[in-house]
CSV table of C-alpha atoms in Angstrom, one decimal:
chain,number,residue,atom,x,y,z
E,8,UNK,CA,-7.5,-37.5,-79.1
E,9,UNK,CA,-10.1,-35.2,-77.2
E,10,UNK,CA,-13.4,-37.3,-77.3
E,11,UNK,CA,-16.5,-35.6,-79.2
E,12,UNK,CA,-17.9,-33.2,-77.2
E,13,UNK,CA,-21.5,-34.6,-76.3
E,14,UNK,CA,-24.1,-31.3,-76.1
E,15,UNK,CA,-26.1,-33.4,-74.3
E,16,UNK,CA,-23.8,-33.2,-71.3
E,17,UNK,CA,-24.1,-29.7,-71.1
E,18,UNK,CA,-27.5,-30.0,-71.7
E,19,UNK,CA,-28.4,-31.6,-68.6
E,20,UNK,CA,-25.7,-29.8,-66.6
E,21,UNK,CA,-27.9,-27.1,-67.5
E,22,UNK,CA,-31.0,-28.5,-65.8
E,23,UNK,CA,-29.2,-29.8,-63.1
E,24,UNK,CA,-28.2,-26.5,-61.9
E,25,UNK,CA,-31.8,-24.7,-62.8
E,26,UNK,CA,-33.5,-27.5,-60.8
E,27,UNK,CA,-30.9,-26.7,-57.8
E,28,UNK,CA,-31.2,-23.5,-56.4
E,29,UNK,CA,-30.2,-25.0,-53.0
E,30,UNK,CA,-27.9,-27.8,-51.6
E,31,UNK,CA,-30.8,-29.6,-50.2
E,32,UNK,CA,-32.3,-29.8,-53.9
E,33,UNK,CA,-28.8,-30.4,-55.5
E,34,UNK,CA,-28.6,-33.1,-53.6
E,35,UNK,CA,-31.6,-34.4,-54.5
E,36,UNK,CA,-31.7,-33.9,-58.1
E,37,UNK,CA,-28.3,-36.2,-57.8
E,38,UNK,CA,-30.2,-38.7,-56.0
E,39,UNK,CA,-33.3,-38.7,-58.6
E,40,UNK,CA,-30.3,-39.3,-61.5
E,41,UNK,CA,-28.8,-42.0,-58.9
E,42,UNK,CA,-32.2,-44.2,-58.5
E,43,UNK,CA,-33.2,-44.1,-62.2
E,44,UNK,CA,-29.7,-45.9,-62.6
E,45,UNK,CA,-30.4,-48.5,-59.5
E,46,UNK,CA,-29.0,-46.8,-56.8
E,47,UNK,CA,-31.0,-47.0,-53.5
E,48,UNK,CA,-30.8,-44.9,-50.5
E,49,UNK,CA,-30.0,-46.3,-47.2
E,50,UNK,CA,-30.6,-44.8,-43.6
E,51,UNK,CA,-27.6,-44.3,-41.1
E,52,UNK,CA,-29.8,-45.0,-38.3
E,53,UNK,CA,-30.7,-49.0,-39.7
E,54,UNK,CA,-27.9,-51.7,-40.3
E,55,UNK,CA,-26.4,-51.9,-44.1
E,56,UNK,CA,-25.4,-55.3,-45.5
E,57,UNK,CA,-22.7,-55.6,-47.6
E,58,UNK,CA,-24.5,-56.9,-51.1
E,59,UNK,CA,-23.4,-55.5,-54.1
E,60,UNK,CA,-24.8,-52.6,-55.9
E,61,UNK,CA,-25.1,-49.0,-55.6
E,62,UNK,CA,-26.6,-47.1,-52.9
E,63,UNK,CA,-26.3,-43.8,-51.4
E,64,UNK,CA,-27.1,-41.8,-47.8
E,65,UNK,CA,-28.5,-38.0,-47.6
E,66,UNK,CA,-28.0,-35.8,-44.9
E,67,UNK,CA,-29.3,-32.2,-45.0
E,68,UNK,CA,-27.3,-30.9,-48.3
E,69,UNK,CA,-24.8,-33.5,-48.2
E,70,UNK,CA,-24.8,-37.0,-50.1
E,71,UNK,CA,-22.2,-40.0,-50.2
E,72,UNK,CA,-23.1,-42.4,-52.7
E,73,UNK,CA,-21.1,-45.9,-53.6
E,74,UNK,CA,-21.4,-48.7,-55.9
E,75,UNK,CA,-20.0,-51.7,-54.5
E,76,UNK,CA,-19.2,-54.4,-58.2
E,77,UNK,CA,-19.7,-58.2,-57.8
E,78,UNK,CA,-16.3,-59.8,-55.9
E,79,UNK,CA,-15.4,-56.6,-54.0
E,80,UNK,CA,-13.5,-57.8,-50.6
E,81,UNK,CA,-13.1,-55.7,-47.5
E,82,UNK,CA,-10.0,-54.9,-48.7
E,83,UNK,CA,-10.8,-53.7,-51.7
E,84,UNK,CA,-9.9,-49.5,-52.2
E,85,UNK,CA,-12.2,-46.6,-53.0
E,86,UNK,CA,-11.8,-43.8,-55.8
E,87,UNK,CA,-13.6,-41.0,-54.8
E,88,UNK,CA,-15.0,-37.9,-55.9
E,89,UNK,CA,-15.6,-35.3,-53.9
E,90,UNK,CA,-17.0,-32.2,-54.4
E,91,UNK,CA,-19.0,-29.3,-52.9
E,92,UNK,CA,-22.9,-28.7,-53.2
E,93,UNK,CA,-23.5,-24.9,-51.8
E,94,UNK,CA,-22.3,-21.6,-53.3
E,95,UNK,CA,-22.2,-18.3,-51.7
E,96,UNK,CA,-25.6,-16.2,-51.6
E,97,UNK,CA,-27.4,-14.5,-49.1
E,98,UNK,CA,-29.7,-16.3,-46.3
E,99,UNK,CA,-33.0,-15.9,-44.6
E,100,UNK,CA,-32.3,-15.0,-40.9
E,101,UNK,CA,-34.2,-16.2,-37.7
E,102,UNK,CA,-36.3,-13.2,-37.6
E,103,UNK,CA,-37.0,-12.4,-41.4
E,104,UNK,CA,-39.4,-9.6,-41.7
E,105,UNK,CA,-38.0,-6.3,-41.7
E,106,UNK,CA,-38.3,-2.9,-43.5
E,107,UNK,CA,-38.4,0.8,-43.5
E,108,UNK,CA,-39.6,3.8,-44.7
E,109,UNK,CA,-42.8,1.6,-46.1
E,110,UNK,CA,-40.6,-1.0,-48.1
E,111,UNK,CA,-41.2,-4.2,-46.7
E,112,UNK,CA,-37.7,-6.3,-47.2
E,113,UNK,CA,-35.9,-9.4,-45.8
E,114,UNK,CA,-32.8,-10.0,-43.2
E,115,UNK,CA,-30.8,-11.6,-44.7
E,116,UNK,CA,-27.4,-13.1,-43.6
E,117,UNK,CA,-24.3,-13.1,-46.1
E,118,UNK,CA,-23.1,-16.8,-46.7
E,119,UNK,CA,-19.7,-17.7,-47.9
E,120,UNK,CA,-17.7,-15.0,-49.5
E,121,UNK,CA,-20.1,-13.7,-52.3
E,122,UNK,CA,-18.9,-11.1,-55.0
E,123,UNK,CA,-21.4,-8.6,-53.3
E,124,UNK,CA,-21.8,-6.0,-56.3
E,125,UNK,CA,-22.7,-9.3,-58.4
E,126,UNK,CA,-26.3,-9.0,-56.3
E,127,UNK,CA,-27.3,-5.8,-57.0
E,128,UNK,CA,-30.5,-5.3,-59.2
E,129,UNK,CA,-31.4,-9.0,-59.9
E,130,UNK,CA,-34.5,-10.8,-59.7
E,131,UNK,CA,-34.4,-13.1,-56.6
E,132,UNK,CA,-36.0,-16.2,-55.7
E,133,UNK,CA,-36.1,-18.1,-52.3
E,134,UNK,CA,-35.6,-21.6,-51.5
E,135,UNK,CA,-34.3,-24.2,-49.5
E,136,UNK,CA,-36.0,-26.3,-46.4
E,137,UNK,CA,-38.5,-25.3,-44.2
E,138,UNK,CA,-38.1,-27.7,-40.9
E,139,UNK,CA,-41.4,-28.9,-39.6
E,140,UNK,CA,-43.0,-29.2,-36.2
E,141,UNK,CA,-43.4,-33.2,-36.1
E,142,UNK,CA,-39.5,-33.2,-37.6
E,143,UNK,CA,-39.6,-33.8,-41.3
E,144,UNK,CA,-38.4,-31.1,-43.5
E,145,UNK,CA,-40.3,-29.4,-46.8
E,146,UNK,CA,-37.9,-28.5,-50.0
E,147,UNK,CA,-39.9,-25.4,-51.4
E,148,UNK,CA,-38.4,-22.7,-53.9
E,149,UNK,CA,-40.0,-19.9,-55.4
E,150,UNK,CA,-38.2,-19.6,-58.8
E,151,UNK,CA,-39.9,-16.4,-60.0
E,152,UNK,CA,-39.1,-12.8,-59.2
E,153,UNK,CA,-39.7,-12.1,-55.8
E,154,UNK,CA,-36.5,-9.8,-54.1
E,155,UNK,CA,-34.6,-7.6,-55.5
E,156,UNK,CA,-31.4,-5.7,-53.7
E,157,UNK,CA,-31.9,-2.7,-55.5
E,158,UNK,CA,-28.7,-0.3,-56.0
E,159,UNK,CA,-28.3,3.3,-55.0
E,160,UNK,CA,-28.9,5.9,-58.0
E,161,UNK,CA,-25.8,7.5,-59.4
E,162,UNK,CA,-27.2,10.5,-59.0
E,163,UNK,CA,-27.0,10.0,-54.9
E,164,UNK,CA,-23.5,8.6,-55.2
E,165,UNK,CA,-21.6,10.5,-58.0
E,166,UNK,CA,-18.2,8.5,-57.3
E,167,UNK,CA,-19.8,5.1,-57.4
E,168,UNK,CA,-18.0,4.1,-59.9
E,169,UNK,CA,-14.5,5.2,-58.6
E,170,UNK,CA,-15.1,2.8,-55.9
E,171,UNK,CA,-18.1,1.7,-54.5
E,172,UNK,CA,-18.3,0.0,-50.8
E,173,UNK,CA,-21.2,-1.9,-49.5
E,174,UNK,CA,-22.0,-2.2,-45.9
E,175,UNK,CA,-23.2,-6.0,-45.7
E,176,UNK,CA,-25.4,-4.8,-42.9
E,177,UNK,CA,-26.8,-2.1,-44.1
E,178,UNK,CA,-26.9,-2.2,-48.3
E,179,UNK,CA,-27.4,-6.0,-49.0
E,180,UNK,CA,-31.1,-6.5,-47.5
E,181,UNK,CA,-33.4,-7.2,-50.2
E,182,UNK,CA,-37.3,-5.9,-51.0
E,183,UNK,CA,-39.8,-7.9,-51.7
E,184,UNK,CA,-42.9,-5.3,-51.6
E,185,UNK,CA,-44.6,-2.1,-50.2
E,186,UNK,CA,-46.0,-1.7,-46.6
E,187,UNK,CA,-45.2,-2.3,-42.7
E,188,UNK,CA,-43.0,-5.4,-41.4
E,189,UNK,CA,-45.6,-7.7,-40.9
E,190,UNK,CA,-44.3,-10.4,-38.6
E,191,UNK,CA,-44.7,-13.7,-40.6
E,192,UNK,CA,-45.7,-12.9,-43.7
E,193,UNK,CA,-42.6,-14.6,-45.1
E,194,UNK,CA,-42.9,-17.7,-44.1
E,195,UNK,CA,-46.4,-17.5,-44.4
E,196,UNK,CA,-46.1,-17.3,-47.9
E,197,UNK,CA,-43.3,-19.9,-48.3
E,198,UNK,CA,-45.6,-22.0,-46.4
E,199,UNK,CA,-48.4,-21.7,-48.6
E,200,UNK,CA,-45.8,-22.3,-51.3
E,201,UNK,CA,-44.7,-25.3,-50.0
E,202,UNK,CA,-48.5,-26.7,-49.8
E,203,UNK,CA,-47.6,-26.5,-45.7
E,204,UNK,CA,-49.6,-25.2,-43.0
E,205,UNK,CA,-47.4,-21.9,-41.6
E,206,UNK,CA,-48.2,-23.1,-38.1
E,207,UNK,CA,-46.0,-26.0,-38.3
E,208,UNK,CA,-43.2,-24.6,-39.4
E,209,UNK,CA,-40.3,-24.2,-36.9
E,210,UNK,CA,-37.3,-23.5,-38.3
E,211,UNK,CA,-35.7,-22.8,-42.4
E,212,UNK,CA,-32.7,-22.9,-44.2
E,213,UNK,CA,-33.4,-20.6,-47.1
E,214,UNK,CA,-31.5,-18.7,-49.5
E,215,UNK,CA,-31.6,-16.3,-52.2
E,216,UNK,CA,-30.9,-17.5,-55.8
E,217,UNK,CA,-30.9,-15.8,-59.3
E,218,UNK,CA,-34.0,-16.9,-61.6
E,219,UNK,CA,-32.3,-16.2,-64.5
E,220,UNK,CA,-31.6,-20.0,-66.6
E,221,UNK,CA,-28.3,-20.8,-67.3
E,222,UNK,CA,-27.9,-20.0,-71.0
E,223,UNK,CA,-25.1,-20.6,-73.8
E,224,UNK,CA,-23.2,-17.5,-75.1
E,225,UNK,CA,-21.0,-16.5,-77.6
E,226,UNK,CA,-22.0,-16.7,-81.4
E,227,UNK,CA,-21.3,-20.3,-81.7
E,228,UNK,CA,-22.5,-20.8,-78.3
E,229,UNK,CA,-19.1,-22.6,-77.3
E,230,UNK,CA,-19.5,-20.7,-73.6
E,231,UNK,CA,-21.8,-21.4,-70.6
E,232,UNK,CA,-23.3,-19.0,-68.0
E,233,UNK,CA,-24.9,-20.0,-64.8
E,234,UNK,CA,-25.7,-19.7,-60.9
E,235,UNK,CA,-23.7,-21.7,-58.7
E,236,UNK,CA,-20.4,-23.7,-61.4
E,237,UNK,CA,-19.1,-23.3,-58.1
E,238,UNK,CA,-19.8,-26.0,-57.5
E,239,UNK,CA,-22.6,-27.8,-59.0
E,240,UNK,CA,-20.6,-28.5,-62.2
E,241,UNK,CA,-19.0,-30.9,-60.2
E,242,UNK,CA,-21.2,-32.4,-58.4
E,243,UNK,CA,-23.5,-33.0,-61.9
E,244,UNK,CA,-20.1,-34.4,-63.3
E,245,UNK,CA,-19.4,-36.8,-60.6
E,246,UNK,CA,-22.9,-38.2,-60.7
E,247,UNK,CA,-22.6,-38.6,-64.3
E,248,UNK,CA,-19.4,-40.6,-64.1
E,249,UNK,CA,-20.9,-42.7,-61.0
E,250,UNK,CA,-23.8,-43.7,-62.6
E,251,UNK,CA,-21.5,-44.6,-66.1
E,252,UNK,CA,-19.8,-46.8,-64.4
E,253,UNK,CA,-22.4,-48.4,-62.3
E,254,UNK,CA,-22.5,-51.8,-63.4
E,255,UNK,CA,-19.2,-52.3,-64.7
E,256,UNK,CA,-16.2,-54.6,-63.5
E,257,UNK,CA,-14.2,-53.0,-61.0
E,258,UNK,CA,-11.2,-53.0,-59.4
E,259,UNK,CA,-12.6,-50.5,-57.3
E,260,UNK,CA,-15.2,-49.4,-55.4
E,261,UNK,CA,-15.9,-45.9,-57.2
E,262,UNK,CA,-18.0,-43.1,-54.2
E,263,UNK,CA,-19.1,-39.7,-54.5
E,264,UNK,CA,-19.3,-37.7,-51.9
E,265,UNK,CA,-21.0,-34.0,-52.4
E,266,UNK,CA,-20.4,-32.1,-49.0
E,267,UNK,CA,-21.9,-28.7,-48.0
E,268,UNK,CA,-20.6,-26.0,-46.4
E,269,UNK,CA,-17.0,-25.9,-48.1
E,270,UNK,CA,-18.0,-21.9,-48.8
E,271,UNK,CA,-17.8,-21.2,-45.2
E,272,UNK,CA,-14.7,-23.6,-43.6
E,273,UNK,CA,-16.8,-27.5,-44.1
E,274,UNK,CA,-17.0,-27.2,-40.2
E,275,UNK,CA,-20.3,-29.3,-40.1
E,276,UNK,CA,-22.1,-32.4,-40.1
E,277,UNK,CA,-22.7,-32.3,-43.3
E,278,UNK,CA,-19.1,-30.9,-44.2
E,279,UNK,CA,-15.7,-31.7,-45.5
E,280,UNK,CA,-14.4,-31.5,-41.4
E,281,UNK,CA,-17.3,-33.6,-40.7
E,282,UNK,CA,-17.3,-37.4,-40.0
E,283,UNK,CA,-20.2,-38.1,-42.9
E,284,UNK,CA,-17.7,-40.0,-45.4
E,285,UNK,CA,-15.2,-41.9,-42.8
E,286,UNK,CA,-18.5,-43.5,-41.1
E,287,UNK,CA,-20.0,-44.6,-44.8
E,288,UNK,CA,-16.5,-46.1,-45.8
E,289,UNK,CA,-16.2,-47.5,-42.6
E,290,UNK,CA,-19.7,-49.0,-42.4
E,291,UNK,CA,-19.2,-50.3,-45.9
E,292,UNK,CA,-15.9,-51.9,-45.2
E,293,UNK,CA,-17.8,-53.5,-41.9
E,294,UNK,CA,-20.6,-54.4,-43.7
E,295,UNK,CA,-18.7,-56.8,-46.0
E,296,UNK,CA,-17.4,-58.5,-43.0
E,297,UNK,CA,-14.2,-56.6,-42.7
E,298,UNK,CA,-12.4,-55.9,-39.7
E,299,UNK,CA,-10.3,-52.8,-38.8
E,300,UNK,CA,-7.4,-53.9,-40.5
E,301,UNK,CA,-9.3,-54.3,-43.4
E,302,UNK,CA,-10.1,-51.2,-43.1
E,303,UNK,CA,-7.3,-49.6,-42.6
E,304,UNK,CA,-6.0,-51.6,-46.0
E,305,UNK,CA,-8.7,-50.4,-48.3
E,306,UNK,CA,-7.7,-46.9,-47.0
E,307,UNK,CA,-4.6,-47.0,-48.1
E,308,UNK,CA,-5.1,-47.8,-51.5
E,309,UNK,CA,-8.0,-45.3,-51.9
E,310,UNK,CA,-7.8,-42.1,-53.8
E,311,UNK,CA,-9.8,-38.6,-54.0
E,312,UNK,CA,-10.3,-36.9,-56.8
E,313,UNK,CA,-11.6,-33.5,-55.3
E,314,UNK,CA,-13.2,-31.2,-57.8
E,315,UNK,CA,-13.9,-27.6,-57.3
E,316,UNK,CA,-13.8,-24.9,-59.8
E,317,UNK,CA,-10.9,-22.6,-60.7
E,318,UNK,CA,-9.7,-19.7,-62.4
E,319,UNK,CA,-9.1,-19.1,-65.9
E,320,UNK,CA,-6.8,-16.7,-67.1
E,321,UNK,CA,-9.0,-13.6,-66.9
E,322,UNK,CA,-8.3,-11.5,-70.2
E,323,UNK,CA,-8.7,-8.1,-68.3
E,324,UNK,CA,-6.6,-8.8,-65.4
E,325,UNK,CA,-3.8,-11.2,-66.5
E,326,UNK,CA,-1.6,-9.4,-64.1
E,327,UNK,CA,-3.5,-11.4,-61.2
E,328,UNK,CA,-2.1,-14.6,-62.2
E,329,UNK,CA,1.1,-16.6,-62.6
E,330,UNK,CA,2.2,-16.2,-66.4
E,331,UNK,CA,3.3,-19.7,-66.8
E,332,UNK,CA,-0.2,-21.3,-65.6
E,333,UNK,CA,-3.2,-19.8,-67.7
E,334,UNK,CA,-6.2,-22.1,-68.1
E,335,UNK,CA,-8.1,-20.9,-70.6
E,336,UNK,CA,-11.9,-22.5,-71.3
E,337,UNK,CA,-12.6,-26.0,-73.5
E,338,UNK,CA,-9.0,-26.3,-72.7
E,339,UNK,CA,-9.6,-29.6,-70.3
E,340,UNK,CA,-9.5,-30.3,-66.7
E,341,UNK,CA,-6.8,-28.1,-64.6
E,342,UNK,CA,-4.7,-29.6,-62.3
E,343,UNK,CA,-4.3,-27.3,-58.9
E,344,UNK,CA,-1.4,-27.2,-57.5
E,345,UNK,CA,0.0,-25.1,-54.7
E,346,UNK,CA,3.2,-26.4,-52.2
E,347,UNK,CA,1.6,-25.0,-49.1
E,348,UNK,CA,-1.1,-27.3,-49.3
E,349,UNK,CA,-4.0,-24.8,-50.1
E,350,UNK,CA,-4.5,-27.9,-52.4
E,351,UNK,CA,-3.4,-31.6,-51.9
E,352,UNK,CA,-1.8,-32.1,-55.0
E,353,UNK,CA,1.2,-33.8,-54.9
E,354,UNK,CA,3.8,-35.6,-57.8
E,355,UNK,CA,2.0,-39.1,-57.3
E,356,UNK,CA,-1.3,-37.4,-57.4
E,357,UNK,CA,-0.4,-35.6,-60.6
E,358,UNK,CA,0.5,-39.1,-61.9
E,359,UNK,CA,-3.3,-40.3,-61.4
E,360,UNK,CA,-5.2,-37.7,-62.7
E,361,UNK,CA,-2.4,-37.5,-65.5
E,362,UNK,CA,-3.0,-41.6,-66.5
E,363,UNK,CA,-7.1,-40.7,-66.1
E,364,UNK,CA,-6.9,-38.0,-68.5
E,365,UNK,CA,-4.7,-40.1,-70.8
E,366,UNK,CA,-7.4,-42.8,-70.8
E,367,UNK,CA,-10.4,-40.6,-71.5
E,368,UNK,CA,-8.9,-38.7,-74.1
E,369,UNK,CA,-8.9,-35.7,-72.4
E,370,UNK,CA,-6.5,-32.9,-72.7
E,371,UNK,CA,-5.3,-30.8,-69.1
E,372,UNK,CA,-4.1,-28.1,-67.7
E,373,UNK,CA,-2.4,-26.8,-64.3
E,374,UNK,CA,-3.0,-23.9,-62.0
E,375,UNK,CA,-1.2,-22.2,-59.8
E,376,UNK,CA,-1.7,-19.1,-58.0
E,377,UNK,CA,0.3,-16.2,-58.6
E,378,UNK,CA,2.8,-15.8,-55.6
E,379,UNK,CA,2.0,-12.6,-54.9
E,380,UNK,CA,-1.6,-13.2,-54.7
E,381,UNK,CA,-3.5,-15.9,-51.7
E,382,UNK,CA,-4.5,-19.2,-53.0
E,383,UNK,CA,-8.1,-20.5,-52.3
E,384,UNK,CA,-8.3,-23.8,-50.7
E,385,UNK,CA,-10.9,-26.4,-50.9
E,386,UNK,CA,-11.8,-30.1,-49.7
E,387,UNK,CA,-9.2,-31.4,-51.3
E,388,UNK,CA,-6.5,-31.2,-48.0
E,389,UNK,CA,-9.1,-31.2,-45.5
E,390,UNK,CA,-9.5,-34.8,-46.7
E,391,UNK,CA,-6.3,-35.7,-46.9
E,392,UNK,CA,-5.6,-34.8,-43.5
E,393,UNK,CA,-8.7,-36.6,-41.8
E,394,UNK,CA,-8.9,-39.7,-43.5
E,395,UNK,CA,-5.0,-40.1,-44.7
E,396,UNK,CA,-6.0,-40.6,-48.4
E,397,UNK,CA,-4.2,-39.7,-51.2
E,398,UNK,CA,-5.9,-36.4,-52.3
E,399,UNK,CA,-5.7,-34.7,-55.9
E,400,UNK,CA,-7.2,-31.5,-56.3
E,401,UNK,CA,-8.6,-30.9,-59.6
E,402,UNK,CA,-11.5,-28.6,-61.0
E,403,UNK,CA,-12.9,-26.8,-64.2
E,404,UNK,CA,-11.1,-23.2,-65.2
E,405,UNK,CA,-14.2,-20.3,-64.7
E,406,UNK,CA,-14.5,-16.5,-64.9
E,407,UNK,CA,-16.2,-15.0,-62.1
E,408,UNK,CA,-15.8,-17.4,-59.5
E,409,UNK,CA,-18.5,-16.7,-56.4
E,410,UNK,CA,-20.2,-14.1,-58.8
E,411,UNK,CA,-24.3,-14.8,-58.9
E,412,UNK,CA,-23.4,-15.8,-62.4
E,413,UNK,CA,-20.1,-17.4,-63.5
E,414,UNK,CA,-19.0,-18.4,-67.0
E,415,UNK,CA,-17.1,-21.6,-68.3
E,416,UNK,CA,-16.1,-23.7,-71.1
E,417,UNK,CA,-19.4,-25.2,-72.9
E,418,UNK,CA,-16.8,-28.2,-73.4
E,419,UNK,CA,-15.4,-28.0,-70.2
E,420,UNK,CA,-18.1,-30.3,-68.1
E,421,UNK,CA,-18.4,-33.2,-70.6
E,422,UNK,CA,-14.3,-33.1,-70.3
E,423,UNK,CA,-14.3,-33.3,-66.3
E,424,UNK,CA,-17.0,-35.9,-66.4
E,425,UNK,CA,-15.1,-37.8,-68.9
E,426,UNK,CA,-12.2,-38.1,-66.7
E,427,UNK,CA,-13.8,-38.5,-63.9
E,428,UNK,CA,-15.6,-41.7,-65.5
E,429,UNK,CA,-11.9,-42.7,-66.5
E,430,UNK,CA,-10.4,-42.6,-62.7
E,431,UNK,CA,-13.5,-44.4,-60.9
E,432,UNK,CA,-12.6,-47.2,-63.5
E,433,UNK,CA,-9.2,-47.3,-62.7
């Protein structure tokens, strides 16, 4: 039997994603839900003791939080969920001032693989970090109107919409007044935003984001449409099911782990290819005494759940995918599947997420990509292969995935959270 669907959820999904127009505030609006329910954060660079509880580590846009129940041995496995904190947009480069022809505009660098057209003519806002001279960082965002990549006129290109192509060089750099380049004035003003002095600022990570809110839609509301599903749905869901189980009697020790940079290959510190969740396993195995056999035994009996978004069966192009796998919205979790390991997903795997689903109530579907058309990958084998843990890769179903605005299920994140909550509990 489905479980009721709890608005509320969605609700909060909802101001979860307005409230993170960045990976560095995503991650912490999941640690500000994490402390309220007695998580604390601990620093790599001090020693961690092994008492019980939950507790969590930030780095940059990245954050791997645990809750370690009364009795838990070094042996004692993990279930993990992992998931993915940035999206594709468009980023402040070193040298941002730039314009022409009396337009004052921004560099910008494109980040992932955004749906480029999906850009033109909204209302932008900035934010992200601004790195400071005595090596703290500053979150700011300006979530008002402030950019705009403004399209050409179809009276200057009558075939537009035949086809239209867009330089990323030349075509994607946004306005954001009238006047000459005036070297500075961005982060000037982000400065000033950020109640920082623009002389000690000495680096950024900023992005642009769309200041539209996420909204409902459809008349009874049964749809969502927001910035960055991809993948903040996730990471709101996984928090949500840590924090529901915090407290509880376990037979594991239930982690989440919200990486950055999936959009462009995880190749960082604070990535997917990155050492960030072997060291905190490791370190907590250590830090209840264990030894590297222990170690090497909790790994073995530990399992990822990684959750990503998918594709729904897209009612315009149903051509584009396999005719025997079509998610459709409020229809449950999908299952991802693909035998060249684009996704880790194998016939055990399917068995756990199966028996979680079953527990919660939930009902499921599978994807595959048609075999005609490349499948997307995601964390999912990436952490497989680097830690040697069984891996199931599982997600949401969306329309317009890496669009500035994607739509889903209004059901669909109280489902995944759901099950999510039913596998850390094993």
């Amino acid at each position: 039997m489905t479980p009721h669907f709890d608005r509320a959820h969605t609700d909060d999904l909802i101001a979860f994603i307005a409230a993170s127009p960045s990976p560095y505030h995503a991650v912490a609006s999941a640690a500000e839900r994490l402390e309220k329910a007695g998580f604390r954060r601990v620093e790599e660079t001090e020693a961690w003791d092994g008492s019980s509880g939950g507790k969590y580590v930030l780095r940059g846009g990245a954050i791997v939080a645990w809750y370690v129940p009364e009795g838990a041995g070094p042996q004692t496995p993990f279930r993990i969920v992992g998931a993915h904190t940035d999206s594709p947009n468009l980023r402040v480069k070193p040298r941002p001032d730039s314009g022409a022809y009396g337009w004052r505009q921004v560099a910008v660098e494109i980040y992932g693989g955004p749906l480029l057209n999906s850009w033109l003519d909204r209302d932008l806002g900035l934010a992200g970090r601004l790195a400071l001279r005595d090596g703290t960082t500053r979150l700011v965002n300006v979530d008002r109107p402030l950019l705009r990549v403004p399209q050409l006129a179809i009276h200057l290109d009558r075939q537009v919409n035949e086809g239209m192509t867009l330089d990323r060089q030349r075509h994607m750099q946004p306005i954001w007044g009238l006047g000459g380049t005036d070297e500075g004035a961005l982060i000037g003003f982000l400065a000033q935003e950020a109640g920082v002095d623009a002389s000690d600022v000495v680096g950024w990570d900023l992005m642009t984001h769309d200041v539209q809110p996420p909204s409902y839609l459809g008349r009874d509301r049964e749809l969502l449409a927001a910035p960055r599903m991809d993948n903040l749905l996730s990471v709101h869901a996984a928090t949500a099911a840590l924090t529901a189980v915090a407290g509880e009697p376990l037979p594991y020790i239930p982690v989440l782990a919200a990486f950055d940079h999936e959009e462009n290959g995880s190749q960082a510190d604070t990535g997917a290819q990155g050492p960030l969740l072997g060291a905190v396993l490791e370190r907590s195995v250590f830090a209840r005494g264990g030894s590297y056999e222990d170690r090497a035994r909790a790994f073995a009996g530990t399992v990822c759940l990684s959750s990503d978004t998918g594709h729904a069966v897209h009612p315009n192009y149903p051509e584009r995918h396999d005719p025997g796998h079509l998610p459709l919205p409020n229809g449950g979790p999908i299952l991802k599947v693909n035998v060249n390991q684009r996704y880790a997903t194998d016939g055990t795997g399917r068995g756990i997420f199966v028996a979680a689903c079953e527990r919660a109530g939930v009902p499921w579907q599978s994807f595959v990509s048609n075999n005609a058309m490349p499948c997307g990958t995601t964390i999912g084998p990436i952490t497989a292969a680097r830690h040697g843990i069984t891996t199931v890769d599982i997600g949401v179903a969306i329309l317009s995935m890496h669009s500035v605005r994607e739509l889903c299920g209004a059901r669909d994140p109280y489902l995944l959270a759901s099950t999510l909550k039913a596998f850390l509990e094993g």
